[in-house]
Short mmCIF file of C-alpha atoms in Angstrom, two decimals:
data_model
loop_
_atom_site.label_atom_id
_atom_site.label_comp_id
_atom_site.label_asym_id
_atom_site.label_seq_id
_atom_site.Cartn_x
_atom_site.Cartn_y
_atom_site.Cartn_z
CA UNK A 201 100.01 83.65 110.69
CA UNK A 202 100.05 85.98 113.69
CA UNK A 203 103.53 87.21 112.91
CA UNK A 204 102.28 88.39 109.51
CA UNK A 205 99.34 90.14 111.15
CA UNK A 206 101.67 91.93 113.57
CA UNK A 207 104.01 92.85 110.70
CA UNK A 208 101.11 94.22 108.66
CA UNK A 209 99.82 96.27 111.59
CA UNK A 210 103.27 97.77 112.20
CA UNK A 211 103.60 98.62 108.50
CA UNK A 212 100.11 100.15 108.51
CA UNK A 213 100.88 102.31 111.56
CA UNK A 214 104.12 103.54 109.98
CA UNK A 215 102.38 104.23 106.66
CA UNK A 216 99.67 106.29 108.35
CA UNK A 217 102.30 108.16 110.38
CA UNK A 218 104.34 109.03 107.28
CA UNK A 219 101.25 110.01 105.30
CA UNK A 220 100.09 112.38 108.04
CA UNK A 221 103.50 113.85 108.85
CA UNK A 222 104.47 114.49 105.22
CA UNK A 223 101.13 116.07 104.33
CA UNK A 224 102.25 119.50 105.55
CA UNK A 225 105.40 119.29 103.43
CA UNK A 226 103.36 118.51 100.30
CA UNK A 227 101.21 121.60 100.91
CA UNK A 228 104.21 123.87 101.61
CA UNK A 229 104.62 125.97 98.46
CA UNK A 230 108.06 127.22 99.53
CA UNK A 231 109.51 123.69 99.18
CA UNK A 232 110.91 122.28 95.95
CA UNK A 233 108.10 121.26 93.57
CA UNK A 234 109.93 118.11 92.40
CA UNK A 235 110.39 116.89 95.94
CA UNK A 236 106.81 117.72 96.86
CA UNK A 237 105.57 115.78 93.82
CA UNK A 238 107.74 112.79 94.68
CA UNK A 239 106.59 112.80 98.31
CA UNK A 240 102.98 113.04 97.18
CA UNK A 241 103.44 110.15 94.73
CA UNK A 242 105.03 107.95 97.40
CA UNK A 243 103.20 108.98 100.60
CA UNK A 244 100.29 111.18 99.46
CA UNK A 245 97.46 108.85 100.43
CA UNK A 246 96.96 105.85 102.67
CA UNK A 247 97.29 103.21 99.98
CA UNK A 248 100.29 104.90 98.32
CA UNK A 249 102.03 105.17 101.67
CA UNK A 250 101.24 101.56 102.60
CA UNK A 251 102.61 100.33 99.27
CA UNK A 252 105.78 102.38 99.73
CA UNK A 253 106.25 101.04 103.27
CA UNK A 254 105.64 97.52 101.93
CA UNK A 255 108.40 98.08 99.36
CA UNK A 256 110.72 99.50 102.03
CA UNK A 257 110.17 96.44 104.20
CA UNK A 258 110.37 93.56 101.77
CA UNK A 259 112.45 94.72 98.80
CA UNK A 260 115.44 96.12 100.68
CA UNK A 261 115.19 99.50 98.98
CA UNK A 262 114.48 101.46 102.16
CA UNK A 263 117.64 103.63 101.74
CA UNK A 264 116.24 105.03 98.47
CA UNK A 265 113.18 106.36 100.29
CA UNK A 266 114.82 107.24 103.59
CA UNK A 267 117.71 109.23 102.13
CA UNK A 268 115.49 111.49 100.07
CA UNK A 269 113.08 112.16 102.94
CA UNK A 270 115.91 112.83 105.40
CA UNK A 271 117.94 115.06 103.07
CA UNK A 272 115.16 116.99 101.35
CA UNK A 273 112.33 117.13 103.90
CA UNK A 274 113.79 116.98 107.43
CA UNK A 275 116.72 115.30 109.18
CA UNK A 276 114.39 114.42 112.05
CA UNK A 277 112.96 111.59 109.93
CA UNK A 278 116.26 109.79 110.48
CA UNK A 279 115.02 108.87 113.95
CA UNK A 280 111.85 107.36 112.48
CA UNK A 281 113.76 105.39 109.85
CA UNK A 282 116.31 104.19 112.39
CA UNK A 283 113.61 102.69 114.61
CA UNK A 284 111.57 101.41 111.67
CA UNK A 285 114.49 99.62 110.07
CA UNK A 286 115.72 98.30 113.40
CA UNK A 287 112.37 97.00 114.61
CA UNK A 288 110.51 96.03 111.44
CA UNK A 289 113.18 95.20 108.90
CA UNK A 290 115.86 93.60 111.09
CA UNK A 291 113.89 92.19 114.02
CA UNK A 292 110.49 91.25 112.63
CA UNK A 293 111.46 89.88 109.20
#
C-alpha cells in the first residue's frame, strides 16, 4: 500500500513540475502552434499532466512523450526524463 502512495506522490510532483515548466512554452507565440497545442493537450492542466505522467509510468510509452518535449521544446528536459525514468520507472515499479 505505501509503495503505491509513494509512487503516486512522485508522479504527482513530476506532473505538477511539467505542467508549470511547460506553461511558458504554451504561451510563447513564437513557437510552433502544433507543438504548443500538443503540449497543452498533454500537460496543460494538473489532471491532464497527471494522466500523461501516469501513462508514461505504466504503459511504457514514455519515449513518445519525452522525445517530442526534448526535441521541440528544450533539450534540457532530457535531464528531467533521465531521472524520472531511472527513479520512477526502473526503480520504483
